[in-house]
């Protein structure tokens, strides 16, 4: 298989990112010539050793610029689009990146005669969502399938791994803060127990997530350009277990052996905090993210996932200790 694929070219937009570097490594191992289309090719030089000399090639490309996208796809056999943002800044809006940028890639791929396209979306993509992020992801899916009907769409839940921006963020916070917030929409309720009346502070424990390991997501994306059975399908990617936000924070504290106290906060407080955090250059929480948090981020069913792709999902409990231990005191 390596010999048959050696002359095939795949362009990976966002190839130097958290998920992108995992995809690049796997495609190179299968013998593809990999163009890592990134904003700064110099900074992406670390990708080159993932393949043989000249096999992994960082190139400059901005998906909001159609001419650069076309140049990156010239002569390519396949394309993977992983570019996404978690908050808007300047011209980098959700619409520009998730909808128009995705459309640019799909249209250029069709015009270039590219055979396969794997597109990264997100669980919760919904045109009717109150979140601009989720709406833009759904609009991006529509734009991709309209221009390239055979594209494979992948919707992961929260992705975890050594360089993630979710578990690492809470672990860093736990190391410096005596408290960790659990945003809840049904807490602070009076309850009757066998010992009398009390307060259910956390309610159901906050939003629910289904964290999925980065290596499993990368493997799924690779199948999106190598397995003909994925053409034109939408895959929902989640790990083997669902966790409330409270359970996730408890797991982080257990792995790191830190002693922060969990404090319930109503979403009203989260909205106020987000209004202030949104003024920072890299906000830890935005108003749009608060809207996202009010909807569970889990696989809904009815669409294929990791199991249908032949991938056995790895649990967070087995992976988190391999990299969160660095936060232990």
XYZ file of C-alpha atoms in Angstrom:
329
model
C 0.000 0.000 0.000
C 2.861 2.375 0.774
C 4.257 1.979 -2.730
C 0.893 2.562 -4.428
C 0.255 5.750 -2.468
C 3.767 7.225 -2.713
C 2.886 9.455 -5.648
C -0.480 10.514 -4.311
C -0.687 13.992 -2.824
C -2.900 15.132 0.037
C -3.272 18.732 1.202
C -4.032 19.158 4.899
C -5.342 22.611 5.760
C -4.464 23.280 9.393
C -1.807 20.574 9.319
C 0.271 22.062 12.136
C -2.568 22.188 14.663
C -3.473 19.933 17.560
C -5.364 17.466 15.368
C -3.545 18.317 12.133
C -0.138 17.081 13.237
C -1.681 13.716 14.125
C -3.312 13.498 10.690
C -0.094 14.478 8.907
C 1.887 11.820 10.768
C -0.574 9.071 9.841
C -0.861 10.052 6.198
C 2.912 10.239 5.859
C 3.206 6.777 7.402
C 0.869 5.492 4.686
C 3.104 6.926 1.984
C 1.240 10.067 0.946
C 3.061 13.200 -0.127
C 1.639 15.615 2.451
C 1.240 19.330 1.874
C 0.610 20.963 5.237
C -1.236 24.156 4.307
C -0.716 26.604 7.177
C -0.484 30.313 7.880
C 3.251 30.160 8.699
C 5.266 27.397 6.975
C 8.386 28.223 8.980
C 6.643 27.542 12.279
C 5.325 24.289 10.787
C 8.828 23.013 10.061
C 8.504 20.539 12.940
C 6.224 18.464 10.689
C 8.975 17.586 8.201
C 10.573 14.784 10.280
C 7.217 12.987 10.309
C 8.016 11.670 6.846
C 10.945 10.908 4.611
C 12.981 13.835 3.202
C 10.665 15.912 1.019
C 7.546 13.923 1.887
C 5.946 16.440 4.275
C 5.918 19.930 2.807
C 4.637 22.938 4.793
C 3.147 25.565 2.462
C 1.515 28.941 3.046
C -2.244 29.093 2.573
C -5.110 31.035 4.123
C -8.496 29.394 3.500
C -10.178 32.795 3.308
C -8.136 33.561 0.168
C -9.405 31.498 -2.800
C -6.241 31.975 -4.867
C -4.070 30.535 -2.104
C -6.461 27.629 -1.646
C -6.377 26.833 -5.360
C -2.575 26.910 -5.367
C -2.440 24.560 -2.367
C -4.741 22.072 -4.116
C -3.169 22.085 -7.568
C -2.394 18.470 -8.482
C -3.676 17.073 -5.177
C -5.556 13.761 -4.971
C -7.162 14.389 -1.593
C -7.733 17.176 0.926
C -8.399 17.401 4.651
C -9.775 20.652 6.082
C -9.195 21.069 9.813
C -9.213 24.857 10.073
C -11.450 26.254 12.784
C -11.563 28.916 15.492
C -13.093 28.976 18.978
C -13.592 32.747 19.176
C -13.821 35.580 16.701
C -11.106 38.195 16.330
C -10.946 40.876 13.666
C -11.504 39.461 10.194
C -11.317 35.914 11.545
C -15.057 35.523 12.075
C -16.931 32.238 12.390
C -18.617 32.906 9.063
C -15.341 33.711 7.279
C -13.552 30.595 8.542
C -16.217 27.934 9.067
C -18.559 28.752 6.186
C -16.791 30.746 3.495
C -13.369 29.216 4.126
C -14.829 25.716 4.012
C -16.665 26.623 0.805
C -13.418 27.893 -0.725
C -11.711 24.571 -0.023
C -14.590 22.450 -1.339
C -15.053 24.506 -4.505
C -11.333 24.548 -5.270
C -11.153 20.794 -4.627
C -13.931 20.144 -7.124
C -12.323 22.411 -9.741
C -8.921 20.748 -9.236
C -10.348 17.268 -9.712
C -9.548 16.194 -6.152
C -10.957 12.723 -5.493
C -11.553 12.782 -1.718
C -12.337 15.470 0.857
C -12.522 15.053 4.633
C -13.997 18.035 6.470
C -13.833 18.729 10.205
C -17.036 20.073 11.726
C -18.210 19.774 15.342
C -20.860 18.069 17.450
C -23.692 20.503 17.961
C -23.496 21.940 14.446
C -26.992 23.345 13.991
C -28.362 26.108 11.775
C -30.902 26.948 14.486
C -28.469 27.065 17.400
C -28.295 30.232 19.535
C -24.511 29.915 19.208
C -22.884 31.612 16.210
C -20.115 28.969 16.346
C -22.567 26.066 16.007
C -24.545 27.838 13.267
C -21.399 28.530 11.257
C -20.302 24.904 11.532
C -23.662 23.742 10.149
C -23.489 26.300 7.349
C -19.967 25.116 6.563
C -21.179 21.532 6.232
C -23.882 22.647 3.811
C -21.404 24.648 1.735
C -18.972 21.723 1.569
C -21.563 19.135 0.540
C -23.080 21.526 -1.995
C -19.740 21.987 -3.766
C -18.351 18.496 -3.102
C -21.197 15.987 -2.452
C -18.791 13.114 -1.819
C -17.096 14.834 1.109
C -16.885 12.990 4.426
C -17.936 15.180 7.367
C -16.638 14.545 10.890
C -18.234 16.001 14.025
C -16.149 15.349 17.157
C -17.074 16.147 20.736
C -14.389 17.754 22.904
C -11.050 16.357 21.694
C -8.452 15.471 24.320
C -4.747 14.732 24.067
C -1.362 16.091 25.227
C -1.821 19.513 23.582
C -5.580 19.941 24.054
C -7.118 23.237 25.101
C -9.761 21.745 27.383
C -8.335 19.402 30.014
C -5.041 21.293 30.058
C -6.833 24.585 30.646
C -8.734 23.292 33.682
C -5.623 21.553 35.035
C -3.655 24.813 34.802
C -6.476 26.621 36.582
C -6.610 23.958 39.299
C -2.915 24.444 39.972
C -3.229 28.183 40.629
C -6.793 28.567 41.878
C -8.406 27.205 45.065
C -11.741 26.875 43.246
C -13.016 25.526 39.919
C -16.386 26.648 38.535
C -19.138 24.209 37.589
C -21.641 26.066 35.442
C -25.095 24.688 36.051
C -28.566 25.446 34.787
C -30.480 23.376 37.336
C -28.563 23.784 40.579
C -29.358 25.791 43.738
C -32.666 23.983 44.146
C -34.270 23.107 47.495
C -34.656 19.363 47.949
C -36.253 17.160 50.544
C -34.106 14.373 51.984
C -34.567 11.852 54.781
C -32.750 14.309 57.044
C -35.000 17.229 56.164
C -34.623 19.985 53.604
C -31.426 20.996 51.861
C -30.008 22.585 48.728
C -28.990 20.710 45.583
C -26.146 23.021 44.626
C -24.907 21.314 41.455
C -28.136 19.897 40.018
C -27.299 17.461 37.216
C -23.628 18.515 37.302
C -23.558 20.978 34.432
C -23.280 20.330 30.689
C -22.445 16.832 29.465
C -19.525 16.003 27.175
C -18.316 12.873 25.392
C -14.543 13.500 25.109
C -12.820 11.771 22.203
C -9.095 11.015 21.952
C -7.151 12.992 19.358
C -5.553 9.844 17.901
C -9.007 8.349 17.307
C -10.198 11.525 15.591
C -7.077 11.612 13.404
C -7.576 7.984 12.423
C -11.165 8.738 11.438
C -10.087 11.671 9.268
C -7.491 9.535 7.516
C -10.218 7.031 6.707
C -12.130 9.965 5.244
C -9.608 10.146 2.407
C -8.683 6.469 2.152
C -11.903 4.498 2.726
C -14.453 4.800 -0.125
C -17.227 3.798 2.285
C -16.991 7.211 4.009
C -17.905 9.233 0.906
C -20.830 11.594 1.406
C -21.429 10.543 5.033
C -21.562 12.516 8.278
C -19.838 10.917 11.278
C -20.370 11.842 14.931
C -17.266 11.133 16.994
C -17.475 10.600 20.732
C -15.528 8.658 23.308
C -16.785 5.570 25.171
C -18.214 7.536 28.115
C -20.196 10.684 28.827
C -19.208 13.048 31.649
C -20.855 16.050 33.234
C -18.635 19.098 33.697
C -18.539 18.284 37.412
C -17.322 14.733 36.675
C -14.658 16.050 34.294
C -13.307 18.437 36.914
C -13.341 15.688 39.543
C -11.377 13.460 37.148
C -8.804 16.195 36.543
C -8.349 16.715 40.284
C -7.963 12.976 40.814
C -5.325 12.610 38.083
C -3.331 15.692 39.139
C -3.829 15.119 42.889
C -4.732 18.800 43.234
C -7.210 20.009 45.849
C -9.244 22.826 44.284
C -12.819 23.076 45.506
C -15.655 22.772 43.008
C -18.049 25.719 43.167
C -21.440 25.765 41.387
C -22.168 28.861 39.315
C -25.430 29.587 37.487
C -25.191 30.322 33.782
C -26.246 33.896 34.539
C -22.936 34.426 36.324
C -21.086 32.728 33.457
C -22.617 35.224 31.028
C -21.393 38.148 33.124
C -17.891 36.680 33.364
C -17.829 36.014 29.623
C -18.736 39.629 28.871
C -15.532 40.736 30.609
C -13.323 37.866 29.426
C -14.413 38.576 25.856
C -12.398 41.801 25.966
C -9.117 39.890 26.338
C -6.909 39.061 23.313
C -7.374 35.331 23.975
C -10.531 35.027 26.094
C -10.839 31.933 28.318
C -14.628 32.199 27.987
C -16.882 34.070 25.569
C -20.603 34.808 25.490
C -20.976 32.491 22.507
C -19.225 29.672 24.364
C -21.646 30.075 27.263
C -24.477 29.468 24.783
C -22.677 26.334 23.607
C -22.251 25.103 27.178
C -25.994 25.164 27.699
C -26.417 22.290 25.224
C -24.942 18.836 25.922
C -22.018 18.022 23.628
C -22.686 14.323 23.049
C -23.343 11.921 20.186
C -27.068 11.931 19.464
C -27.243 8.670 17.546
C -28.609 8.002 14.106
C -25.298 8.691 12.384
C -22.203 6.472 12.086
C -19.284 7.010 14.426
C -15.963 5.514 15.479
C -17.319 1.987 15.797
C -18.604 2.014 12.204
C -15.158 3.194 11.130
C -13.553 0.207 12.855
C -11.971 2.370 15.566
C -12.141 1.375 19.238
C -12.423 4.669 21.169
C -10.006 5.216 24.030
C -11.307 6.422 27.378
C -10.163 9.638 29.006
C -9.229 7.795 32.224
C -6.595 5.761 30.397
C -4.985 8.703 28.591
C -5.199 11.738 30.882
C -2.602 10.431 33.387
C -0.022 10.324 30.578
C 0.025 14.107 30.287
C -1.871 15.788 33.126
C 0.576 14.493 35.735
C 2.810 17.475 34.871
C 0.415 19.708 36.812
C 0.834 17.772 40.057
C 2.551 19.724 42.806
